[in-house]
């Protein structure tokens, strides 16, 4: 599939090269993957390409990849985008690509999410694709359920029952949601976003969940009809690290296409602190304050919505993931579990400065590529 040009409204910041640019530091190992059950005399064409991309860390790579091969029983192709993983992960992926014959694309610099997705998208030739983060663990029958939903409903986008945390497949992260513009009494356009069933137990809620049309699916795991990109162009690289799923689903709705929620497909986003020191730099960059602000401002301007409490509440929480995942555990560890607000305030200032340095350093490095 040749990659369509970006829409003019989707222009990425000048300091960050788009995925449509040549990826200079890339290793590609190409092949088609089919399910283990297909014999040499039984040729079945894959209808789906799974595009795995980095989310916020690399230490879940092996668990996630193994779950794909263990629990996916229909033919598929796999494109794995490796955005500058540490050497031991790079080695593992290269070995797996040779053994399992999938397409491995590596860059020697970190990628923001839509950038990595667009790199993977350029290699997709099947009617459907699944974007899957590299910290997602799938369950048996997940891909069949997503594909069946798309085929039976005509949906352009299908999201699974997304769970969170460990033990896997027990706590709901997302079960469909709302994402649309509404107009208030003063004629101002406002954004509405709502995630359904977050934090509820799967065994308590699953019997009540049904396949249904929804307004929102998340990029943790989402199946998309490839023809959507013939109409939309590539994913908007102005959305650097947040709200890209809202932007995409609202764009799909503008085309008159449908988004569906399919609870028969169950996967888990394994949230939590980075598990290895080699995750830390990417995690801190991935949740860059500057990237978050640019993403929110781009979304606001693109959709012509008022900067109301939806946005100001997010400005106030800048850096909360780094505080929760890195600084909080560090402070509790050195204070023997007691914690220290004074120490957290001091570290927050250092964190902001270091985050600014990482973001600007990354921009300079990408300019040199």
Short mmCIF file of C-alpha atoms in Angstrom, two decimals:
data_model
loop_
_atom_site.label_atom_id
_atom_site.label_comp_id
_atom_site.label_asym_id
_atom_site.label_seq_id
_atom_site.Cartn_x
_atom_site.Cartn_y
_atom_site.Cartn_z
CA UNK A 1 0.00 0.00 0.00
CA UNK A 2 1.43 3.35 -0.93
CA UNK A 3 1.08 5.80 1.91
CA UNK A 4 -1.42 8.60 1.14
CA UNK A 5 -0.30 12.21 1.68
CA UNK A 6 -1.11 13.91 4.95
CA UNK A 7 -4.13 16.19 4.94
CA UNK A 8 -3.16 19.82 5.09
CA UNK A 9 -4.75 20.17 8.53
CA UNK A 10 -2.60 17.31 9.81
CA UNK A 11 0.78 18.92 9.42
CA UNK A 12 3.28 17.90 12.07
CA UNK A 13 5.45 20.43 13.90
CA UNK A 14 8.40 21.45 11.76
CA UNK A 15 10.94 20.19 14.29
CA UNK A 16 9.71 16.59 14.09
CA UNK A 17 10.01 14.63 10.82
CA UNK A 18 6.89 12.78 9.75
CA UNK A 19 6.71 9.08 9.08
CA UNK A 20 6.27 9.84 5.39
CA UNK A 21 9.88 10.98 5.39
CA UNK A 22 12.59 8.44 4.63
CA UNK A 23 13.43 6.33 7.68
CA UNK A 24 17.19 6.32 7.41
CA UNK A 25 18.17 4.10 10.35
CA UNK A 26 15.91 1.18 9.62
CA UNK A 27 16.43 -2.56 9.47
CA UNK A 28 13.68 -4.48 7.70
CA UNK A 29 13.15 -8.23 7.85
CA UNK A 30 10.19 -9.07 5.60
CA UNK A 31 7.88 -12.05 5.33
CA UNK A 32 4.25 -13.13 5.62
CA UNK A 33 2.94 -14.79 8.76
CA UNK A 34 0.23 -17.44 8.71
CA UNK A 35 -1.44 -19.30 11.53
CA UNK A 36 0.23 -22.46 12.79
CA UNK A 37 -2.76 -24.58 11.78
CA UNK A 38 -2.33 -23.82 8.07
CA UNK A 39 -0.55 -26.71 6.36
CA UNK A 40 1.75 -26.53 3.36
CA UNK A 41 -1.11 -27.66 1.11
CA UNK A 42 -3.61 -25.21 2.56
CA UNK A 43 -3.10 -21.65 1.36
CA UNK A 44 -5.19 -19.06 3.16
CA UNK A 45 -4.58 -15.37 2.58
CA UNK A 46 -4.28 -13.19 5.65
CA UNK A 47 -6.99 -10.54 5.88
CA UNK A 48 -5.34 -8.64 8.73
CA UNK A 49 -1.95 -7.10 9.41
CA UNK A 50 -1.05 -6.57 13.06
CA UNK A 51 1.10 -3.44 13.45
CA UNK A 52 2.86 -3.43 16.82
CA UNK A 53 4.26 -0.10 17.97
CA UNK A 54 6.01 1.18 21.12
CA UNK A 55 3.71 2.73 23.71
CA UNK A 56 5.80 3.96 26.63
CA UNK A 57 8.34 1.25 27.48
CA UNK A 58 10.01 -1.85 26.06
CA UNK A 59 10.14 -4.28 28.97
CA UNK A 60 6.79 -5.90 28.08
CA UNK A 61 7.93 -6.72 24.53
CA UNK A 62 8.47 -10.45 24.97
CA UNK A 63 5.27 -11.09 26.94
CA UNK A 64 3.18 -9.16 24.43
CA UNK A 65 4.69 -10.77 21.34
CA UNK A 66 4.38 -14.28 22.77
CA UNK A 67 0.71 -13.68 23.53
CA UNK A 68 0.05 -12.77 19.89
CA UNK A 69 1.45 -16.05 18.61
CA UNK A 70 -0.12 -18.11 21.38
CA UNK A 71 -3.64 -16.74 21.10
CA UNK A 72 -4.10 -15.81 17.43
CA UNK A 73 -5.50 -18.76 15.49
CA UNK A 74 -6.30 -17.18 12.11
CA UNK A 75 -3.76 -16.14 9.45
CA UNK A 76 -2.21 -12.72 9.92
CA UNK A 77 0.72 -10.63 8.83
CA UNK A 78 2.86 -8.86 11.41
CA UNK A 79 4.70 -5.56 11.09
CA UNK A 80 6.72 -4.71 14.18
CA UNK A 81 7.94 -1.11 14.55
CA UNK A 82 10.90 -0.93 16.93
CA UNK A 83 11.63 2.67 17.86
CA UNK A 84 15.13 2.56 19.35
CA UNK A 85 14.61 -0.22 21.88
CA UNK A 86 17.59 -1.06 24.15
CA UNK A 87 20.15 -3.59 22.82
CA UNK A 88 18.73 -6.67 24.57
CA UNK A 89 15.23 -5.97 23.22
CA UNK A 90 16.62 -5.21 19.77
CA UNK A 91 18.44 -8.56 19.78
CA UNK A 92 15.31 -10.42 20.90
CA UNK A 93 13.18 -8.83 18.16
CA UNK A 94 15.75 -9.58 15.47
CA UNK A 95 15.86 -13.22 16.55
CA UNK A 96 12.07 -13.47 16.61
CA UNK A 97 11.72 -11.80 13.21
CA UNK A 98 14.04 -14.36 11.66
CA UNK A 99 12.41 -17.29 13.43
CA UNK A 100 8.79 -16.27 12.89
CA UNK A 101 9.31 -14.44 9.60
CA UNK A 102 7.71 -11.08 10.30
CA UNK A 103 8.49 -7.58 9.09
CA UNK A 104 10.71 -5.76 11.62
CA UNK A 105 11.30 -2.05 11.11
CA UNK A 106 13.76 -0.33 13.44
CA UNK A 107 14.71 3.31 13.88
CA UNK A 108 17.69 4.48 15.89
CA UNK A 109 15.65 7.20 17.57
CA UNK A 110 12.50 7.22 19.70
CA UNK A 111 9.15 7.64 17.99
CA UNK A 112 5.95 9.30 19.09
CA UNK A 113 2.86 7.09 18.66
CA UNK A 114 1.29 8.34 15.42
CA UNK A 115 4.74 8.54 13.87
CA UNK A 116 5.38 4.85 14.56
CA UNK A 117 1.87 3.89 13.43
CA UNK A 118 2.33 5.67 10.11
CA UNK A 119 5.64 3.88 9.57
CA UNK A 120 3.86 0.56 10.08
CA UNK A 121 0.84 1.62 8.04
CA UNK A 122 3.04 2.13 4.98
CA UNK A 123 3.76 -1.63 4.91
CA UNK A 124 0.14 -2.82 5.19
CA UNK A 125 -1.34 -4.55 2.14
CA UNK A 126 -4.26 -6.44 3.72
CA UNK A 127 -7.91 -5.25 3.84
CA UNK A 128 -7.70 -4.76 7.63
CA UNK A 129 -5.03 -3.79 10.11
CA UNK A 130 -4.76 -3.80 13.88
CA UNK A 131 -2.71 -1.21 15.71
CA UNK A 132 -1.43 -2.88 18.89
CA UNK A 133 0.78 -1.32 21.56
CA UNK A 134 3.84 -3.30 22.63
CA UNK A 135 2.57 -3.62 26.22
CA UNK A 136 -0.74 -5.29 25.35
CA UNK A 137 -1.43 -8.96 26.09
CA UNK A 138 -4.17 -10.58 24.00
CA UNK A 139 -6.50 -13.47 24.81
CA UNK A 140 -7.68 -16.46 22.78
CA UNK A 141 -9.94 -15.54 19.87
CA UNK A 142 -9.30 -11.80 20.12
CA UNK A 143 -8.51 -11.21 16.44
CA UNK A 144 -11.31 -13.43 15.12
CA UNK A 145 -13.82 -11.50 17.24
CA UNK A 146 -12.63 -8.11 15.98
CA UNK A 147 -12.62 -9.23 12.36
CA UNK A 148 -16.04 -10.89 12.62
CA UNK A 149 -17.50 -7.70 14.06
CA UNK A 150 -16.14 -5.61 11.19
CA UNK A 151 -17.36 -8.08 8.56
CA UNK A 152 -20.83 -8.54 10.08
CA UNK A 153 -21.55 -4.87 10.85
CA UNK A 154 -19.61 -3.06 8.14
CA UNK A 155 -17.73 -1.15 10.84
CA UNK A 156 -14.64 0.76 9.77
CA UNK A 157 -13.18 0.66 13.29
CA UNK A 158 -13.60 -2.00 16.00
CA UNK A 159 -12.29 -1.80 19.55
CA UNK A 160 -12.06 -4.72 22.02
CA UNK A 161 -12.90 -4.93 25.69
CA UNK A 162 -9.70 -3.30 26.92
CA UNK A 163 -8.52 -4.35 30.36
CA UNK A 164 -5.76 -2.89 32.52
CA UNK A 165 -3.14 -4.01 35.04
CA UNK A 166 -2.20 -7.45 36.29
CA UNK A 167 -3.61 -10.03 36.80
CA UNK A 168 -4.54 -9.69 33.14
CA UNK A 169 -8.10 -9.68 31.77
CA UNK A 170 -9.69 -8.94 35.17
CA UNK A 171 -10.12 -5.14 35.43
CA UNK A 172 -11.69 -3.00 32.70
CA UNK A 173 -9.81 -0.06 31.25
CA UNK A 174 -12.21 0.82 28.46
CA UNK A 175 -15.47 -0.59 27.08
CA UNK A 176 -16.34 1.91 24.39
CA UNK A 177 -17.02 5.55 24.99
CA UNK A 178 -18.10 8.97 23.80
CA UNK A 179 -16.17 11.42 21.65
CA UNK A 180 -17.95 14.25 19.89
CA UNK A 181 -18.39 18.00 19.61
CA UNK A 182 -21.38 19.66 21.24
CA UNK A 183 -22.47 23.30 21.09
CA UNK A 184 -23.40 25.18 24.26
CA UNK A 185 -26.03 27.92 24.65
CA UNK A 186 -23.50 30.57 23.67
CA UNK A 187 -22.70 28.80 20.43
CA UNK A 188 -19.29 27.58 21.59
CA UNK A 189 -18.03 24.23 20.34
CA UNK A 190 -16.95 21.91 23.17
CA UNK A 191 -15.41 18.45 23.28
CA UNK A 192 -17.16 15.56 25.01
CA UNK A 193 -15.05 12.54 26.02
CA UNK A 194 -16.15 9.65 28.21
CA UNK A 195 -14.65 6.21 28.86
CA UNK A 196 -17.17 3.55 29.86
CA UNK A 197 -16.81 0.97 32.67
CA UNK A 198 -13.25 1.93 33.63
CA UNK A 199 -12.10 0.23 36.84
CA UNK A 200 -14.95 -2.28 36.95
CA UNK A 201 -14.36 -6.03 37.26
CA UNK A 202 -14.63 -7.99 34.03
CA UNK A 203 -16.49 -10.93 35.58
CA UNK A 204 -19.11 -8.57 37.02
CA UNK A 205 -19.74 -6.55 33.86
CA UNK A 206 -19.02 -8.86 30.92
CA UNK A 207 -22.43 -10.63 30.96
CA UNK A 208 -24.11 -7.26 30.41
CA UNK A 209 -21.84 -6.08 27.60
CA UNK A 210 -22.95 -6.46 24.00
CA UNK A 211 -21.50 -5.68 20.61
CA UNK A 212 -22.59 -2.12 19.95
CA UNK A 213 -21.90 1.00 17.95
CA UNK A 214 -19.81 3.50 19.90
CA UNK A 215 -17.96 6.77 19.34
CA UNK A 216 -14.55 5.86 20.65
CA UNK A 217 -11.88 3.18 20.37
CA UNK A 218 -8.36 3.41 21.78
CA UNK A 219 -5.05 2.78 20.06
CA UNK A 220 -3.97 0.29 22.72
CA UNK A 221 -5.68 -2.17 20.36
CA UNK A 222 -7.94 -1.30 17.45
CA UNK A 223 -8.92 -2.98 14.18
CA UNK A 224 -9.34 -0.64 11.21
CA UNK A 225 -10.58 -1.20 7.67
CA UNK A 226 -7.63 -0.19 5.52
CA UNK A 227 -9.79 1.74 3.04
CA UNK A 228 -10.38 4.35 5.76
CA UNK A 229 -6.86 5.63 5.16
CA UNK A 230 -7.55 6.01 1.44
CA UNK A 231 -10.07 8.67 2.49
CA UNK A 232 -8.38 10.20 5.55
CA UNK A 233 -4.73 9.99 4.65
CA UNK A 234 -2.19 9.07 7.30
CA UNK A 235 -2.69 9.54 11.02
CA UNK A 236 -2.25 13.12 12.17
CA UNK A 237 1.32 13.57 13.38
CA UNK A 238 0.40 16.88 14.97
CA UNK A 239 -1.08 14.70 17.71
CA UNK A 240 2.19 13.88 19.44
CA UNK A 241 1.29 11.94 22.58
CA UNK A 242 -2.31 12.35 23.67
CA UNK A 243 -5.89 12.40 22.36
CA UNK A 244 -4.92 10.93 19.00
CA UNK A 245 -7.67 8.32 19.42
CA UNK A 246 -10.29 11.05 19.80
CA UNK A 247 -9.00 12.82 16.72
CA UNK A 248 -9.03 9.62 14.66
CA UNK A 249 -12.47 8.38 15.73
CA UNK A 250 -14.04 11.79 15.18
CA UNK A 251 -12.44 11.94 11.73
CA UNK A 252 -13.87 8.50 10.93
CA UNK A 253 -17.32 9.64 12.07
CA UNK A 254 -17.07 12.66 9.75
CA UNK A 255 -16.73 10.23 6.85
CA UNK A 256 -20.02 8.63 7.86
CA UNK A 257 -18.25 5.43 8.90
CA UNK A 258 -19.07 3.38 12.01
CA UNK A 259 -17.03 2.59 15.13
CA UNK A 260 -17.97 -0.56 17.07
CA UNK A 261 -17.20 -2.05 20.47
CA UNK A 262 -16.73 -5.84 20.54
CA UNK A 263 -16.66 -7.38 24.05
CA UNK A 264 -15.91 -10.87 22.70
CA UNK A 265 -12.38 -9.62 22.03
CA UNK A 266 -10.54 -9.22 25.34
CA UNK A 267 -7.04 -7.77 25.67
CA UNK A 268 -5.10 -6.14 28.51
CA UNK A 269 -2.94 -3.04 28.60
CA UNK A 270 -0.28 -3.95 31.17
CA UNK A 271 0.02 -0.61 32.91
CA UNK A 272 2.54 0.11 35.62
CA UNK A 273 5.96 1.58 36.33
CA UNK A 274 8.76 0.91 33.83
CA UNK A 275 10.19 -2.44 34.85
CA UNK A 276 13.75 -1.81 33.69
CA UNK A 277 16.11 1.15 33.88
CA UNK A 278 16.44 1.04 30.11
CA UNK A 279 12.76 2.08 29.88
CA UNK A 280 13.16 5.33 31.78
CA UNK A 281 14.45 7.69 29.08
CA UNK A 282 11.79 6.70 26.57
CA UNK A 283 9.04 6.80 29.19
CA UNK A 284 9.98 10.33 30.24
CA UNK A 285 10.16 11.52 26.62
CA UNK A 286 6.94 9.74 25.66
CA UNK A 287 5.07 11.75 28.29
CA UNK A 288 6.87 15.01 27.50
CA UNK A 289 5.11 18.13 28.81
CA UNK A 290 5.88 19.92 25.55
CA UNK A 291 4.45 17.10 23.44
CA UNK A 292 1.29 17.05 25.57
CA UNK A 293 0.75 20.79 25.26
CA UNK A 294 1.36 20.77 21.51
CA UNK A 295 -1.05 17.85 21.10
CA UNK A 296 -3.82 19.53 23.08
CA UNK A 297 -3.37 22.85 21.28
CA UNK A 298 -3.34 21.13 17.88
CA UNK A 299 -6.51 19.22 18.74
CA UNK A 300 -8.21 22.39 20.02
CA UNK A 301 -7.38 24.37 16.89
CA UNK A 302 -8.06 21.56 14.40
CA UNK A 303 -11.54 20.91 15.75
CA UNK A 304 -12.24 24.58 16.54
CA UNK A 305 -13.32 23.93 20.12
CA UNK A 306 -13.24 26.36 23.02
CA UNK A 307 -10.47 26.08 25.59
CA UNK A 308 -12.66 25.24 28.56
CA UNK A 309 -12.26 23.17 31.70
CA UNK A 310 -11.58 20.06 29.63
CA UNK A 311 -8.27 21.57 28.54
CA UNK A 312 -7.33 23.53 31.67
CA UNK A 313 -7.73 20.44 33.84
CA UNK A 314 -5.22 18.63 31.63
CA UNK A 315 -2.78 21.55 31.73
CA UNK A 316 -2.82 21.36 35.53
CA UNK A 317 -1.95 17.66 35.44
CA UNK A 318 1.06 17.95 33.13
CA UNK A 319 3.64 15.33 34.04
CA UNK A 320 1.31 13.28 36.26
CA UNK A 321 2.39 10.00 34.69
CA UNK A 322 6.06 10.67 35.44
CA UNK A 323 5.16 11.70 39.00
CA UNK A 324 3.05 8.58 39.55
CA UNK A 325 5.30 6.09 37.80
CA UNK A 326 8.83 7.32 38.50
CA UNK A 327 9.07 9.94 41.24
CA UNK A 328 6.43 8.51 43.57
CA UNK A 329 7.95 5.02 43.76
CA UNK A 330 11.44 6.53 44.11
CA UNK A 331 10.45 8.75 47.03
CA UNK A 332 8.60 5.93 48.78
CA UNK A 333 11.61 3.67 48.37
CA UNK A 334 14.12 6.06 49.92
CA UNK A 335 11.75 7.06 52.74
CA UNK A 336 10.97 3.41 53.55
CA UNK A 337 7.38 3.72 52.40
CA UNK A 338 6.52 6.92 54.29
CA UNK A 339 6.69 9.31 51.32
CA UNK A 340 7.53 13.01 51.48
CA UNK A 341 5.56 15.88 49.96
CA UNK A 342 8.55 18.19 50.34
CA UNK A 343 10.79 15.78 48.47
CA UNK A 344 8.14 15.31 45.76
CA UNK A 345 7.89 19.08 45.24
CA UNK A 346 11.65 19.36 44.94
CA UNK A 347 11.86 16.49 42.49
CA UNK A 348 9.00 17.91 40.43
CA UNK A 349 11.08 20.97 39.60
CA UNK A 350 14.05 18.84 38.59
CA UNK A 351 11.75 16.59 36.56
CA UNK A 352 10.35 19.52 34.56
CA UNK A 353 13.82 20.78 33.69
CA UNK A 354 15.06 17.33 32.69
CA UNK A 355 11.92 16.68 30.65
CA UNK A 356 12.46 19.91 28.74
CA UNK A 357 16.07 18.90 28.07
CA UNK A 358 15.06 15.42 26.82
CA UNK A 359 12.40 16.83 24.50
CA UNK A 360 14.70 19.40 22.92
CA UNK A 361 17.56 16.92 22.64
CA UNK A 362 15.25 14.50 20.84
CA UNK A 363 14.15 17.21 18.40
CA UNK A 364 17.80 18.00 17.60
CA UNK A 365 18.64 14.33 17.07
CA UNK A 366 15.73 13.81 14.69
CA UNK A 367 16.78 16.82 12.64
CA UNK A 368 20.15 15.14 12.14
CA UNK A 369 18.61 11.85 10.92
#
